Structure formats: structure tokens, C-alpha cells
Tab-separated table of C-alpha atoms in Angstrom:
chain	number	residue	atom	x	y	z
U	1	UNK	CA	51.344	-21.375	9.940
U	2	UNK	CA	53.771	-24.272	8.781
U	3	UNK	CA	55.887	-24.120	5.526
U	4	UNK	CA	53.581	-26.876	3.948
U	5	UNK	CA	50.404	-25.091	4.509
U	6	UNK	CA	52.037	-21.609	3.197
U	7	UNK	CA	53.063	-23.799	-0.116
U	8	UNK	CA	49.347	-25.105	-0.431
U	9	UNK	CA	47.833	-21.769	-0.129
U	10	UNK	CA	49.859	-19.885	-2.767
U	11	UNK	CA	49.314	-23.235	-5.131
U	12	UNK	CA	45.508	-22.668	-4.968
U	13	UNK	CA	44.832	-19.439	-3.995
U	14	UNK	CA	40.966	-19.110	-3.826
U	15	UNK	CA	40.194	-22.586	-5.279
U	16	UNK	CA	39.779	-24.562	-2.145
U	17	UNK	CA	37.471	-27.131	-4.140
U	18	UNK	CA	40.433	-27.789	-6.378
U	19	UNK	CA	43.271	-28.184	-3.527
U	20	UNK	CA	40.449	-30.824	-1.753
U	21	UNK	CA	39.828	-32.400	-5.070
U	22	UNK	CA	43.662	-33.049	-5.955
U	23	UNK	CA	45.091	-33.460	-1.918
U	24	UNK	CA	42.189	-35.051	-0.446
U	25	UNK	CA	41.452	-39.031	-0.279
U	26	UNK	CA	38.412	-39.058	-2.090
U	27	UNK	CA	38.102	-35.786	-2.486
U	28	UNK	CA	37.309	-35.719	-5.979
U	29	UNK	CA	33.345	-36.893	-4.793
U	30	UNK	CA	32.942	-33.377	-3.174
U	31	UNK	CA	31.131	-31.940	-5.615
U	32	UNK	CA	28.626	-34.944	-5.837
U	33	UNK	CA	27.238	-33.753	-2.792
U	34	UNK	CA	23.411	-32.574	-3.418
U	35	UNK	CA	23.011	-30.925	0.427
U	36	UNK	CA	20.120	-33.364	1.373
U	37	UNK	CA	21.530	-34.035	4.867
U	38	UNK	CA	21.176	-37.745	5.548
U	39	UNK	CA	24.622	-37.614	6.382
U	40	UNK	CA	24.212	-35.523	9.267
U	41	UNK	CA	21.393	-37.016	10.350
U	42	UNK	CA	22.662	-40.515	10.263
U	43	UNK	CA	26.341	-39.733	12.740
U	44	UNK	CA	26.377	-41.400	16.050
U	45	UNK	CA	28.121	-38.410	17.330
U	46	UNK	CA	26.145	-35.941	14.758
U	47	UNK	CA	25.562	-33.425	17.524
U	48	UNK	CA	28.945	-32.912	18.753
U	49	UNK	CA	30.035	-31.761	15.022
U	50	UNK	CA	30.575	-28.011	14.861
U	51	UNK	CA	29.969	-28.508	11.000
U	52	UNK	CA	28.322	-31.503	9.950
U	53	UNK	CA	29.166	-33.365	6.906
U	54	UNK	CA	26.884	-31.805	4.459
U	55	UNK	CA	27.963	-28.440	5.851
U	56	UNK	CA	31.497	-29.393	5.001
U	57	UNK	CA	30.878	-29.996	1.487
U	58	UNK	CA	29.179	-26.746	1.128
U	59	UNK	CA	32.092	-25.078	2.900
U	60	UNK	CA	34.783	-26.635	0.752
U	61	UNK	CA	32.823	-25.693	-2.515
U	62	UNK	CA	32.230	-22.034	-0.745
U	63	UNK	CA	36.024	-22.056	-0.492
U	64	UNK	CA	36.170	-21.749	3.316
U	65	UNK	CA	39.444	-23.153	3.518
U	66	UNK	CA	40.746	-22.104	7.097
U	67	UNK	CA	37.180	-22.724	8.817
U	68	UNK	CA	37.204	-26.486	7.129
U	69	UNK	CA	40.739	-27.540	7.913
U	70	UNK	CA	41.116	-25.837	11.284
U	71	UNK	CA	37.814	-27.464	12.319
U	72	UNK	CA	37.657	-30.037	15.096
U	73	UNK	CA	34.512	-31.593	12.945
U	74	UNK	CA	35.943	-34.566	10.980
U	75	UNK	CA	37.732	-35.735	13.940
U	76	UNK	CA	34.225	-36.547	15.019
U	77	UNK	CA	34.376	-39.583	12.769
U	78	UNK	CA	33.790	-42.825	14.249
U	79	UNK	CA	34.264	-44.727	11.523
U	80	UNK	CA	30.952	-46.219	11.617
U	81	UNK	CA	29.957	-45.816	8.088
U	82	UNK	CA	26.475	-45.088	8.186
U	83	UNK	CA	26.785	-42.040	6.124
U	84	UNK	CA	28.375	-44.010	3.237
U	85	UNK	CA	25.646	-46.715	3.324
U	86	UNK	CA	22.755	-44.143	3.596
U	87	UNK	CA	24.245	-41.371	1.159
U	88	UNK	CA	21.828	-41.425	-2.095
U	89	UNK	CA	24.699	-40.752	-4.367
U	90	UNK	CA	27.103	-43.001	-2.793
U	91	UNK	CA	29.582	-40.483	-1.676
U	92	UNK	CA	32.076	-42.181	0.444
U	93	UNK	CA	31.797	-39.997	3.151
U	94	UNK	CA	33.523	-41.390	6.223
U	95	UNK	CA	36.422	-41.535	3.610
U	96	UNK	CA	36.550	-38.186	2.496
U	97	UNK	CA	35.993	-36.989	6.272
U	98	UNK	CA	39.346	-39.327	7.223
U	99	UNK	CA	40.691	-37.545	4.200
U	100	UNK	CA	40.133	-33.931	5.226
U	101	UNK	CA	41.085	-34.696	8.965
U	102	UNK	CA	44.384	-36.291	7.525
U	103	UNK	CA	45.195	-33.733	5.280
U	104	UNK	CA	44.600	-30.599	7.914
U	105	UNK	CA	46.965	-33.073	9.959
U	106	UNK	CA	49.557	-33.326	7.542
U	107	UNK	CA	49.768	-29.212	6.699
U	108	UNK	CA	50.155	-28.803	10.688
U	109	UNK	CA	46.777	-27.038	10.634
U	110	UNK	CA	44.471	-29.411	12.416
U	111	UNK	CA	43.298	-28.226	16.022
U	112	UNK	CA	45.853	-28.984	18.358
U	113	UNK	CA	45.277	-31.718	21.455
U	114	UNK	CA	42.158	-32.745	19.718
U	115	UNK	CA	41.814	-35.768	21.453
U	116	UNK	CA	40.946	-38.115	18.553
U	117	UNK	CA	44.101	-36.442	16.267
U	118	UNK	CA	46.080	-37.343	19.181
U	119	UNK	CA	45.045	-41.042	19.738
U	120	UNK	CA	45.197	-41.499	15.728
U	121	UNK	CA	49.049	-40.379	15.874
U	122	UNK	CA	49.760	-42.658	18.899
U	123	UNK	CA	48.004	-45.392	17.155
U	124	UNK	CA	49.951	-45.510	14.010
U	125	UNK	CA	53.110	-44.708	15.694
U	126	UNK	CA	52.561	-47.580	18.039
U	127	UNK	CA	51.350	-50.069	15.450
U	128	UNK	CA	54.558	-48.372	13.191
U	129	UNK	CA	57.471	-49.506	15.709
U	130	UNK	CA	57.011	-53.459	15.643
U	131	UNK	CA	54.443	-53.946	12.635
U	132	UNK	CA	51.623	-55.006	14.989
U	133	UNK	CA	49.719	-52.904	17.720
U	134	UNK	CA	51.073	-52.771	21.268
U	135	UNK	CA	47.699	-52.411	23.382
U	136	UNK	CA	49.667	-51.877	27.037
U	137	UNK	CA	51.852	-48.788	25.680
U	138	UNK	CA	48.947	-47.371	23.920
U	139	UNK	CA	46.605	-47.584	26.781
U	140	UNK	CA	49.686	-46.324	28.745
U	141	UNK	CA	50.525	-43.769	26.087
U	142	UNK	CA	46.902	-42.587	25.700
U	143	UNK	CA	46.264	-42.193	29.622
U	144	UNK	CA	50.095	-40.317	30.088
U	145	UNK	CA	49.534	-37.856	27.256
U	146	UNK	CA	49.317	-34.865	29.171
U	147	UNK	CA	52.168	-35.531	31.547
U	148	UNK	CA	52.970	-37.884	34.350
U	149	UNK	CA	50.541	-36.235	37.176
U	150	UNK	CA	47.272	-35.750	34.605
U	151	UNK	CA	48.400	-39.588	33.597
U	152	UNK	CA	48.144	-41.221	37.203
U	153	UNK	CA	45.177	-39.140	37.835
U	154	UNK	CA	43.323	-40.675	34.895
U	155	UNK	CA	45.207	-43.912	35.057
U	156	UNK	CA	43.675	-44.276	38.493
U	157	UNK	CA	40.239	-43.119	37.506
U	158	UNK	CA	40.412	-46.108	35.079
U	159	UNK	CA	41.807	-48.667	37.302
U	160	UNK	CA	38.846	-50.839	37.932
U	161	UNK	CA	39.011	-51.043	34.137
U	162	UNK	CA	42.558	-51.925	33.971
U	163	UNK	CA	42.351	-54.515	36.813
U	164	UNK	CA	39.340	-56.294	34.962
U	165	UNK	CA	41.423	-56.399	32.117
U	166	UNK	CA	44.446	-57.964	33.300
U	167	UNK	CA	42.402	-60.421	35.479
U	168	UNK	CA	40.893	-61.494	32.424
U	169	UNK	CA	44.236	-62.035	30.471
U	170	UNK	CA	43.649	-59.473	28.110
U	171	UNK	CA	45.881	-56.851	28.801
U	172	UNK	CA	49.774	-57.987	29.334
U	173	UNK	CA	52.238	-55.810	31.518
U	174	UNK	CA	55.003	-57.896	30.139
U	175	UNK	CA	54.320	-56.009	26.782
U	176	UNK	CA	55.943	-52.613	27.922
U	177	UNK	CA	58.929	-54.800	27.740
U	178	UNK	CA	58.690	-55.619	23.967
U	179	UNK	CA	55.639	-57.661	22.709
U	180	UNK	CA	54.583	-59.241	19.728
U	181	UNK	CA	56.359	-57.973	16.576
U	182	UNK	CA	56.929	-58.902	12.970
U	183	UNK	CA	60.272	-60.878	12.050
U	184	UNK	CA	60.703	-58.811	8.965
U	185	UNK	CA	60.395	-55.271	10.307
U	186	UNK	CA	63.106	-53.627	8.539
U	187	UNK	CA	61.085	-54.736	5.454
U	188	UNK	CA	57.898	-53.401	6.609
U	189	UNK	CA	59.542	-50.159	7.742
U	190	UNK	CA	61.234	-49.731	3.916
U	191	UNK	CA	58.096	-50.349	2.783
U	192	UNK	CA	55.941	-47.647	4.516
U	193	UNK	CA	58.689	-44.973	4.164
U	194	UNK	CA	58.625	-45.829	0.328
U	195	UNK	CA	54.557	-45.523	0.406
U	196	UNK	CA	54.960	-42.219	2.381
U	197	UNK	CA	57.473	-40.907	-0.110
U	198	UNK	CA	55.415	-41.710	-3.457
U	199	UNK	CA	52.469	-39.863	-1.387
U	200	UNK	CA	54.243	-36.670	-0.386
U	201	UNK	CA	55.611	-36.379	-4.013
U	202	UNK	CA	51.992	-36.887	-5.400
U	203	UNK	CA	50.524	-34.361	-3.253
U	204	UNK	CA	53.353	-31.873	-3.051
U	205	UNK	CA	54.246	-32.157	0.296
U	206	UNK	CA	58.313	-31.772	-0.571
U	207	UNK	CA	59.766	-29.330	0.862
W	1	UNK	CA	41.861	-83.344	4.539
W	2	UNK	CA	39.830	-80.182	5.993
W	3	UNK	CA	36.518	-79.332	4.861
W	4	UNK	CA	37.373	-76.158	4.243
W	5	UNK	CA	41.016	-74.088	4.274
W	6	UNK	CA	41.506	-70.784	4.398
W	7	UNK	CA	44.593	-67.842	4.993
W	8	UNK	CA	43.985	-66.864	8.474
W	9	UNK	CA	44.660	-63.003	9.320
W	10	UNK	CA	43.596	-63.093	13.355
W	11	UNK	CA	44.900	-59.105	13.961
W	12	UNK	CA	46.754	-57.597	16.492
W	13	UNK	CA	43.893	-57.776	19.085
W	14	UNK	CA	43.420	-61.610	18.970
W	15	UNK	CA	47.030	-62.360	20.171
W	16	UNK	CA	48.037	-63.614	23.319
W	17	UNK	CA	47.183	-61.876	26.238
W	18	UNK	CA	45.559	-58.955	23.865
W	19	UNK	CA	42.364	-57.449	24.271
W	20	UNK	CA	40.430	-60.456	22.484
W	21	UNK	CA	42.764	-63.554	22.981
W	22	UNK	CA	39.038	-65.335	24.195
W	23	UNK	CA	37.949	-64.565	20.602
W	24	UNK	CA	40.730	-66.410	19.330
W	25	UNK	CA	40.571	-69.040	21.486
W	26	UNK	CA	36.945	-69.910	20.878
W	27	UNK	CA	37.567	-69.301	17.000
W	28	UNK	CA	40.035	-72.195	17.190
W	29	UNK	CA	37.593	-74.594	19.070
W	30	UNK	CA	34.847	-73.369	16.870
W	31	UNK	CA	36.723	-74.146	13.734
W	32	UNK	CA	38.076	-77.531	14.896
W	33	UNK	CA	34.379	-78.723	15.557
W	34	UNK	CA	33.549	-77.429	11.915
W	35	UNK	CA	36.348	-79.236	10.424
W	36	UNK	CA	37.822	-75.437	8.874
W	37	UNK	CA	41.381	-75.320	8.561
W	38	UNK	CA	42.992	-72.082	9.450
W	39	UNK	CA	46.259	-71.372	8.743
W	40	UNK	CA	48.156	-67.707	9.908
W	41	UNK	CA	49.437	-65.754	7.324
W	42	UNK	CA	53.327	-65.663	7.785
W	43	UNK	CA	54.270	-62.589	9.559
W	44	UNK	CA	50.877	-60.953	8.774
W	45	UNK	CA	50.937	-56.776	10.421
W	46	UNK	CA	48.378	-54.528	11.784
W	47	UNK	CA	45.858	-53.310	9.427
W	48	UNK	CA	45.905	-50.048	10.765
W	49	UNK	CA	42.495	-49.816	11.898
W	50	UNK	CA	39.939	-47.134	11.061
W	51	UNK	CA	41.711	-44.409	13.144
W	52	UNK	CA	44.931	-44.715	11.228
W	53	UNK	CA	43.714	-43.042	9.153
W	54	UNK	CA	45.198	-39.970	11.064
W	55	UNK	CA	48.695	-40.242	10.964
W	56	UNK	CA	48.689	-42.797	8.125
W	57	UNK	CA	47.525	-41.103	4.390
W	58	UNK	CA	45.910	-43.199	2.054
W	59	UNK	CA	49.198	-45.144	0.122
W	60	UNK	CA	50.717	-46.506	3.353
W	61	UNK	CA	47.843	-47.731	4.689
W	62	UNK	CA	47.024	-49.565	0.928
W	63	UNK	CA	50.553	-51.167	1.468
W	64	UNK	CA	50.363	-52.746	4.813
W	65	UNK	CA	47.267	-54.485	4.026
W	66	UNK	CA	48.596	-55.509	0.550
W	67	UNK	CA	51.526	-56.588	2.548
W	68	UNK	CA	49.500	-59.285	4.041
W	69	UNK	CA	47.785	-60.694	0.924
W	70	UNK	CA	51.290	-60.864	-0.930
W	71	UNK	CA	52.233	-62.833	2.091
W	72	UNK	CA	48.970	-64.767	1.604
W	73	UNK	CA	49.474	-65.319	-1.993
W	74	UNK	CA	52.975	-66.707	-1.743
W	75	UNK	CA	52.270	-68.914	1.172
W	76	UNK	CA	48.987	-69.862	0.808
W	77	UNK	CA	48.109	-69.406	-2.826
W	78	UNK	CA	44.584	-69.615	-3.860
W	79	UNK	CA	43.200	-69.387	-0.235
W	80	UNK	CA	40.636	-66.599	0.483
W	81	UNK	CA	41.927	-64.301	3.181
W	82	UNK	CA	39.776	-64.534	6.444
W	83	UNK	CA	39.692	-62.117	9.358
W	84	UNK	CA	37.686	-62.141	12.569
W	85	UNK	CA	38.478	-58.777	13.487
W	86	UNK	CA	36.033	-56.130	11.880
W	87	UNK	CA	38.415	-53.601	11.134
W	88	UNK	CA	41.007	-55.895	10.170
W	89	UNK	CA	38.669	-57.277	7.318
W	90	UNK	CA	37.363	-53.570	6.552
W	91	UNK	CA	40.459	-52.593	6.004
W	92	UNK	CA	41.184	-55.344	3.647
W	93	UNK	CA	38.145	-55.232	1.611
W	94	UNK	CA	38.711	-51.394	1.110
W	95	UNK	CA	42.205	-52.111	0.015
W	96	UNK	CA	41.070	-54.658	-2.622
W	97	UNK	CA	38.078	-52.190	-3.676
W	98	UNK	CA	40.440	-49.208	-4.086
W	99	UNK	CA	43.598	-51.256	-5.576
W	100	UNK	CA	41.248	-52.896	-8.068
W	101	UNK	CA	39.596	-49.781	-9.098
W	102	UNK	CA	43.117	-47.911	-9.870
W	103	UNK	CA	45.657	-49.275	-11.809
W	104	UNK	CA	47.774	-46.194	-10.556
W	105	UNK	CA	47.460	-46.931	-7.204
W	106	UNK	CA	48.160	-50.528	-7.693
W	107	UNK	CA	51.344	-49.564	-9.444
W	108	UNK	CA	52.339	-47.442	-6.528
W	109	UNK	CA	51.423	-50.180	-3.957
W	110	UNK	CA	53.745	-52.546	-5.693
W	111	UNK	CA	56.516	-50.006	-5.825
W	112	UNK	CA	56.059	-49.697	-1.833
W	113	UNK	CA	56.258	-53.525	-1.306
W	114	UNK	CA	58.957	-54.048	-3.395
W	115	UNK	CA	61.032	-52.405	-0.697
W	116	UNK	CA	60.318	-55.671	1.220
W	117	UNK	CA	61.015	-57.854	-1.836
W	118	UNK	CA	57.140	-58.419	-2.288
W	119	UNK	CA	54.596	-58.203	-4.849
W	120	UNK	CA	51.148	-58.281	-4.701
W	121	UNK	CA	49.133	-59.917	-7.875
W	122	UNK	CA	45.658	-59.184	-6.974
W	123	UNK	CA	44.288	-61.891	-6.632
W	124	UNK	CA	43.445	-62.139	-2.765
W	125	UNK	CA	39.759	-62.108	-1.628
W	126	UNK	CA	39.264	-60.849	1.888
W	127	UNK	CA	36.380	-62.439	4.197
W	128	UNK	CA	35.039	-62.371	7.687
W	129	UNK	CA	34.939	-65.214	9.633
W	130	UNK	CA	31.134	-65.078	9.735
W	131	UNK	CA	30.718	-64.768	6.233
W	132	UNK	CA	32.753	-68.174	5.990
W	133	UNK	CA	30.043	-69.531	8.159
W	134	UNK	CA	26.760	-68.499	6.520
W	135	UNK	CA	27.808	-68.217	2.857
W	136	UNK	CA	30.023	-71.399	2.908
W	137	UNK	CA	28.889	-73.622	5.399
W	138	UNK	CA	25.415	-72.042	5.946
W	139	UNK	CA	22.922	-72.370	8.640
W	140	UNK	CA	22.160	-76.237	8.231
W	141	UNK	CA	25.624	-77.155	8.441
W	142	UNK	CA	26.020	-74.967	11.681
W	143	UNK	CA	23.342	-76.797	13.371
W	144	UNK	CA	24.766	-79.824	12.667
W	145	UNK	CA	27.427	-80.462	15.479
W	146	UNK	CA	24.900	-78.515	18.217
W	147	UNK	CA	24.992	-81.655	20.879
W	148	UNK	CA	24.438	-79.104	23.572
W	149	UNK	CA	21.815	-76.298	22.619
W	150	UNK	CA	21.583	-73.327	24.463
W	151	UNK	CA	18.283	-73.501	25.513
W	152	UNK	CA	16.440	-70.951	27.384
W	153	UNK	CA	18.891	-68.250	27.068
W	154	UNK	CA	17.999	-64.842	25.443
W	155	UNK	CA	20.615	-63.248	23.193
W	156	UNK	CA	20.521	-59.833	21.684
W	157	UNK	CA	22.363	-59.904	18.549
W	158	UNK	CA	24.373	-56.532	18.342
W	159	UNK	CA	25.907	-56.626	15.184
W	160	UNK	CA	27.701	-53.112	15.120
W	161	UNK	CA	28.924	-51.472	12.406
W	162	UNK	CA	31.845	-52.435	10.804
W	163	UNK	CA	30.791	-56.254	9.848
W	164	UNK	CA	27.792	-54.429	8.559
W	165	UNK	CA	28.646	-51.501	6.756
W	166	UNK	CA	30.024	-50.464	4.326
W	167	UNK	CA	30.047	-54.158	3.038
W	168	UNK	CA	28.110	-56.346	5.446
W	169	UNK	CA	27.064	-59.919	4.734
W	170	UNK	CA	25.970	-60.654	1.597
W	171	UNK	CA	21.692	-60.318	1.453
W	172	UNK	CA	21.703	-58.678	4.864
W	173	UNK	CA	20.070	-55.141	5.195
W	174	UNK	CA	22.595	-52.272	6.495
W	175	UNK	CA	19.599	-51.105	8.798
W	176	UNK	CA	18.318	-54.362	10.041
W	177	UNK	CA	20.483	-57.523	9.520
W	178	UNK	CA	19.363	-60.879	10.811
W	179	UNK	CA	21.759	-62.796	10.722
W	180	UNK	CA	23.327	-63.059	14.332
W	181	UNK	CA	19.361	-63.520	15.267
W	182	UNK	CA	19.226	-66.381	12.495
W	183	UNK	CA	22.856	-68.061	14.478
W	184	UNK	CA	21.433	-67.805	17.892
W	185	UNK	CA	18.474	-69.690	17.003
W	186	UNK	CA	20.409	-72.173	15.310
W	187	UNK	CA	22.140	-72.708	18.629
W	188	UNK	CA	18.671	-73.162	20.329
W	189	UNK	CA	18.636	-69.903	21.688
W	190	UNK	CA	16.097	-67.427	21.491
W	191	UNK	CA	16.963	-64.347	19.646
W	192	UNK	CA	15.830	-60.842	20.309
W	193	UNK	CA	15.070	-59.630	16.460
W	194	UNK	CA	13.021	-56.176	17.773
W	195	UNK	CA	16.534	-55.128	19.509
W	196	UNK	CA	16.601	-51.712	17.695
W	197	UNK	CA	20.081	-51.005	18.987
W	198	UNK	CA	21.694	-53.875	17.035
W	199	UNK	CA	23.664	-51.641	14.941
W	200	UNK	CA	24.197	-48.449	16.894
W	201	UNK	CA	27.934	-47.385	17.053
W	202	UNK	CA	30.246	-48.107	20.093
W	203	UNK	CA	32.531	-45.083	19.344
W	204	UNK	CA	34.728	-47.402	18.137
W	205	UNK	CA	38.612	-46.049	18.835
W	206	UNK	CA	36.921	-42.890	20.125
W	207	UNK	CA	35.957	-44.805	23.237
W	208	UNK	CA	39.324	-43.835	24.272
W	209	UNK	CA	39.587	-40.260	22.727
W	210	UNK	CA	36.165	-39.120	23.238
W	211	UNK	CA	34.992	-41.188	26.380
W	212	UNK	CA	31.926	-39.515	27.119
W	213	UNK	CA	30.193	-39.078	24.167
W	214	UNK	CA	30.911	-42.772	23.247
W	215	UNK	CA	29.786	-44.241	26.599
W	216	UNK	CA	26.670	-42.777	25.445
W	217	UNK	CA	26.106	-45.064	22.973
W	218	UNK	CA	27.371	-48.098	24.877
W	219	UNK	CA	24.650	-47.286	27.290
W	220	UNK	CA	22.123	-47.148	24.795
W	221	UNK	CA	23.637	-50.929	23.614
W	222	UNK	CA	23.514	-52.044	27.012
W	223	UNK	CA	20.067	-50.373	28.106
W	224	UNK	CA	17.686	-51.621	24.872
W	225	UNK	CA	19.353	-55.690	25.842
W	226	UNK	CA	18.250	-55.216	29.114
W	227	UNK	CA	14.684	-53.632	28.070
W	228	UNK	CA	14.367	-56.887	25.534
W	229	UNK	CA	15.114	-59.280	28.612
W	230	UNK	CA	18.579	-60.405	27.176
W	231	UNK	CA	20.752	-62.114	29.338
W	232	UNK	CA	23.316	-61.481	27.137
W	233	UNK	CA	24.447	-59.752	23.858
W	234	UNK	CA	26.353	-61.549	20.768
W	235	UNK	CA	28.576	-59.547	18.616
W	236	UNK	CA	30.948	-60.508	15.661
W	237	UNK	CA	33.184	-57.520	16.373
W	238	UNK	CA	36.383	-57.472	18.905
W	239	UNK	CA	36.252	-54.006	19.612
W	240	UNK	CA	32.563	-53.679	19.806
W	241	UNK	CA	32.957	-56.660	22.592
W	242	UNK	CA	35.947	-54.761	24.598
W	243	UNK	CA	33.633	-50.985	24.528
W	244	UNK	CA	30.400	-52.675	25.585
W	245	UNK	CA	31.456	-54.832	28.121
W	246	UNK	CA	34.448	-52.842	29.750
W	247	UNK	CA	33.044	-49.407	29.716
W	248	UNK	CA	29.642	-50.813	31.859
W	249	UNK	CA	31.710	-50.172	34.863
W	250	UNK	CA	32.217	-46.692	34.118
W	251	UNK	CA	28.814	-45.702	33.448
W	252	UNK	CA	27.562	-47.154	36.529
W	253	UNK	CA	29.810	-45.753	38.741
W	254	UNK	CA	29.007	-41.765	36.592
W	255	UNK	CA	25.391	-42.462	36.123
W	256	UNK	CA	24.303	-44.805	38.707
W	257	UNK	CA	23.246	-47.629	36.792
W	258	UNK	CA	23.592	-50.877	37.595
W	259	UNK	CA	24.755	-52.764	34.561
W	260	UNK	CA	26.628	-56.209	34.460
W	261	UNK	CA	25.391	-57.265	31.145
W	262	UNK	CA	27.833	-60.090	29.762
W	263	UNK	CA	28.865	-59.633	25.671
W	264	UNK	CA	30.193	-62.392	23.871
W	265	UNK	CA	31.742	-63.478	20.466
W	266	UNK	CA	29.142	-65.518	18.383
W	267	UNK	CA	31.928	-68.146	18.217
W	268	UNK	CA	31.968	-68.542	21.968
W	269	UNK	CA	28.308	-69.718	21.686
W	270	UNK	CA	28.827	-72.096	18.827
W	271	UNK	CA	32.000	-73.519	20.845
W	272	UNK	CA	29.534	-74.069	23.704
W	273	UNK	CA	26.550	-75.339	21.765
W	274	UNK	CA	28.899	-77.760	19.647
W	275	UNK	CA	29.828	-79.054	23.641
W	276	UNK	CA	33.091	-77.428	24.405
W	277	UNK	CA	34.183	-76.446	27.549
W	278	UNK	CA	34.413	-73.097	29.502
W	279	UNK	CA	37.891	-72.777	28.728
W	280	UNK	CA	37.444	-73.751	24.755
W	281	UNK	CA	34.738	-71.405	24.610
W	282	UNK	CA	37.326	-68.644	26.219
W	283	UNK	CA	34.679	-68.041	29.092
W	284	UNK	CA	37.515	-67.406	31.321
W	285	UNK	CA	38.011	-64.150	29.364
W	286	UNK	CA	35.507	-61.989	30.864
W	287	UNK	CA	34.893	-59.021	33.117
W	288	UNK	CA	31.410	-59.420	33.241
W	289	UNK	CA	31.101	-63.233	33.327
W	290	UNK	CA	28.068	-64.769	31.172
W	291	UNK	CA	26.828	-66.899	33.953
W	292	UNK	CA	23.868	-68.780	31.939
W	293	UNK	CA	26.135	-69.562	29.334
W	294	UNK	CA	28.860	-71.021	31.977
W	295	UNK	CA	26.173	-72.690	33.410
W	296	UNK	CA	25.217	-74.535	29.770
W	297	UNK	CA	28.682	-75.129	29.028
W	298	UNK	CA	29.009	-76.965	32.492
W	299	UNK	CA	26.692	-79.019	31.567
W	300	UNK	CA	27.743	-79.814	28.240
W	301	UNK	CA	31.328	-79.659	28.227
W	302	UNK	CA	31.995	-83.454	28.998
W	303	UNK	CA	31.083	-85.804	25.971
């Protein structure tokens, strides 16, 4: 268990709802869920959630901390916003799912190797380097996430797609050597670091 | 002077040789024909997209969008920020909503921006290009420059998710938005308003991380277009465009289908209908060539 996670467990003891309300983006909405299940029925990846959103809300209220935070479920969100627009009580469900996933990731207890968790990190780190996404490096980074051997196999399986994109001039191998970036990269980095520092302080992510 | 002026936020995928570079080409051509002046926000940055939540956290995400707003306020005061990418628009709208609702988040965001020597005063409106077309110009105005109507084309209007939910286009329903159909008709083509997959999710970023689950979505989207007799699909979202076009070959390989359904942007249809060339409409940027649209472009490209 990570230090941050131990700290959180000690601080909130058995009150997982309070923990979510105080630390998870839009978490203060959780107790407003009336268990109608429209969100679960509206999700394009619904059948793939071990615990659909409606269940996650009830589990939070029932204090099932480990089952929720270690769940693969929230990582199934495609950000389609169906659940948000259909929720009769207007809970920002998409954001709460994102918030829970992010919180579990920050505590270090989200499922290891979960593909969307890994892709999300790859995407953010890629974007942070130059302030803009480098699609070439993102693609290569994704296919080679499990090492060279697996990467070559996966990249070969996808080679028709890649070649098609190259031919259509929508993927640029030259981006491996640099690519688009910000002029004021220094300012951008300082700003994001400051934002992270403020948020970490607020959420007690300081060791 | 141009009829309308906006602060342009093109987004990462629209950059040169990126996955939606042909979107930008066609948007530029379309705006020229409509006398819309788009000035790029100097040194704009990535919005973090939706999948940025995993690593990003709330305040860093708000701060990166606010940086674009601060730059727009500073360099292009009074102009609405217009995004062509659904995710850029959505992240921007969410940031505005969140900051307007919370003085605390606004203060913290500005604390972060100060580290880059910037301030956001909270005066920016973020709009999608489609909103500009429909709300600021209107269908009648959009019909005026049509010199090469898209006659005989049947087009499935695939709205997708993020240009539609949770904000959407004013006056449209989330479940059955009609604006792409109306636009298609405005350009002289035949719309397919009963195309039932018009708001189905393509998988978004999970097309990368969960390919099989996403390809099931994409299969539904393409199959329904065939069922309705579509010649091509049109979409306002660069990720929808890429996912739905690019993965058809994978679905064919794995499932024995024979999909080859072209997927285009509304701006490409408009450029062609306004007499633009193959190149001006970015039709050279496809893996599945939109053959019938190319034929029409060839007919009316020279005026």
C-alpha cells in the first residue's frame, strides 16, 4: 500500500463517503444519486463495467472503499456524457467517474496495467513535454508499452492503419525528432507545476 | 473587413501532418468562402482532452484551458474562442463553467497562471465552429455561397458525443439532433434523418486502449450508415472521424466485413458545395476516399 493511501485510510477511517466528498472531483454529488440506474443503462461500455456507476454510488455510501478504488470499472468511461444528460438529478456522473479513477490512480491503488489508466498517463505525459500532443510518439509509446517484442508484434498488426495514415499525411514520422511545441514552454510547465502543488496541498497529497 | 472575427483554437489534431490536418485545410477554405476571419490564439496549448483526467487532476486541467483563454483575452480581446475539435471545445466549456461557479477555483487557477505571467479575467466565451455556422450565420446564410450542390449524395449525419453532450448546439435534443441533417440539405444533398446511430459513441480515446470494445461501437455506426443507403458519413468531431474511418480495415480483417464507408467533415462538404477544389476541401487526407464527393468536386472545382 502506498503512503498516500495509508494516510487517507487513517484520516477517514470508515467514512468513505466523506473521503470521496472531500477529495474526488465533483464527489459532493454522490449522495444525491437515487439509484434509478439510467446511467448504467446508458453507458456504451455498460456491459464491461464490473460495477456500473449506479452501483459505484451505492458502494461508496456503503463504505466499500477498496472494492471501489481498486475497481477496473471507472476506467471503462469513454467520456460520451450520455449518463450526464440523462440523469434525472443532473449528477455530473462522467466527472465523478473520472474523479474516482484519478483519485485511485493518485493513491497508487488503481488496477495495475489497466489499459486506459496506462494510456491516460501516456497521453498526459506526452502532452506535457511540449504543451501539445505529439501523435507519432503517442502511437509508438502506446504500441510499445509492453516492451519491444510485444510492440513490434502489435505495431505490425496495425501496420495497414499506420501506413494509411502516413499516406494521407495524417501521421508524421518526423515528429519523433521533435514536433509541434509551445514557445513559452517554461511558463507552461511552471503553471502546471503550481496548479498541481495547490491541488496536492488541498487534498492532502503532501508527504 | 471580414463579416465575423474569432479567436481560433485549432487543437493538436489539426496541426500540420496530424490526424485531422485535412479538417483544418477544409475549415480554412470554408471560412474564406463565408468571409469568417479566424485568428489563431498565439501559442495555444493542448486542452488535455477527456482522457487527461487519469493523470491530470482537476486544477492542472482547468489551468491549461485557462491559459488559452488568458492568451485570447490578451491578444484577441472581445473575440469568442472558437474550437473545431469537439474535445477542445468541451474542455474549454467545462473550464468556463467550473470557474464561473467557483470563486475559489478561479483564484487558484489565476495563482497557477501567474507562474506563466498570465491572468484570466473570466471574459471568454468558448464556441464550437458548428455553433458559429448555425447560430451566428444561420442556414440561409450558409446556403448562399452554394455553387456546386451535392446533388445525388446520401449522407449520414454522425453527430457523435462531445459536440452533442453535455452542452450541444442550442435548440437541439441530445438524443436526436438534426443540425447535420439540416446542413446536408442546405448543401443540396439528401440527409438520412432516421440514421439511428447518429449519437453513438465511437469509443473515443478508448479506441486505443480498448480496441475490441470500441470497434464494436464503430461497427454499429458504419453498418447503420450502409443500412440507410448512405454514400458517406459526415461528422463534426476529429476523433469520431479518425476512429470511424481508420478502424474499418481492422473490423474487416477481424470480422470478415467489407466496410469502405467514407467519413468526412461538414467543412469538407461545405467547401465542395461552395465550389472548392479537391485539395481545398482536404479530400486528399482520407484512407477511404470519398469517391462520389470527389466526383462532384472535380465537376465544380473551377469557376
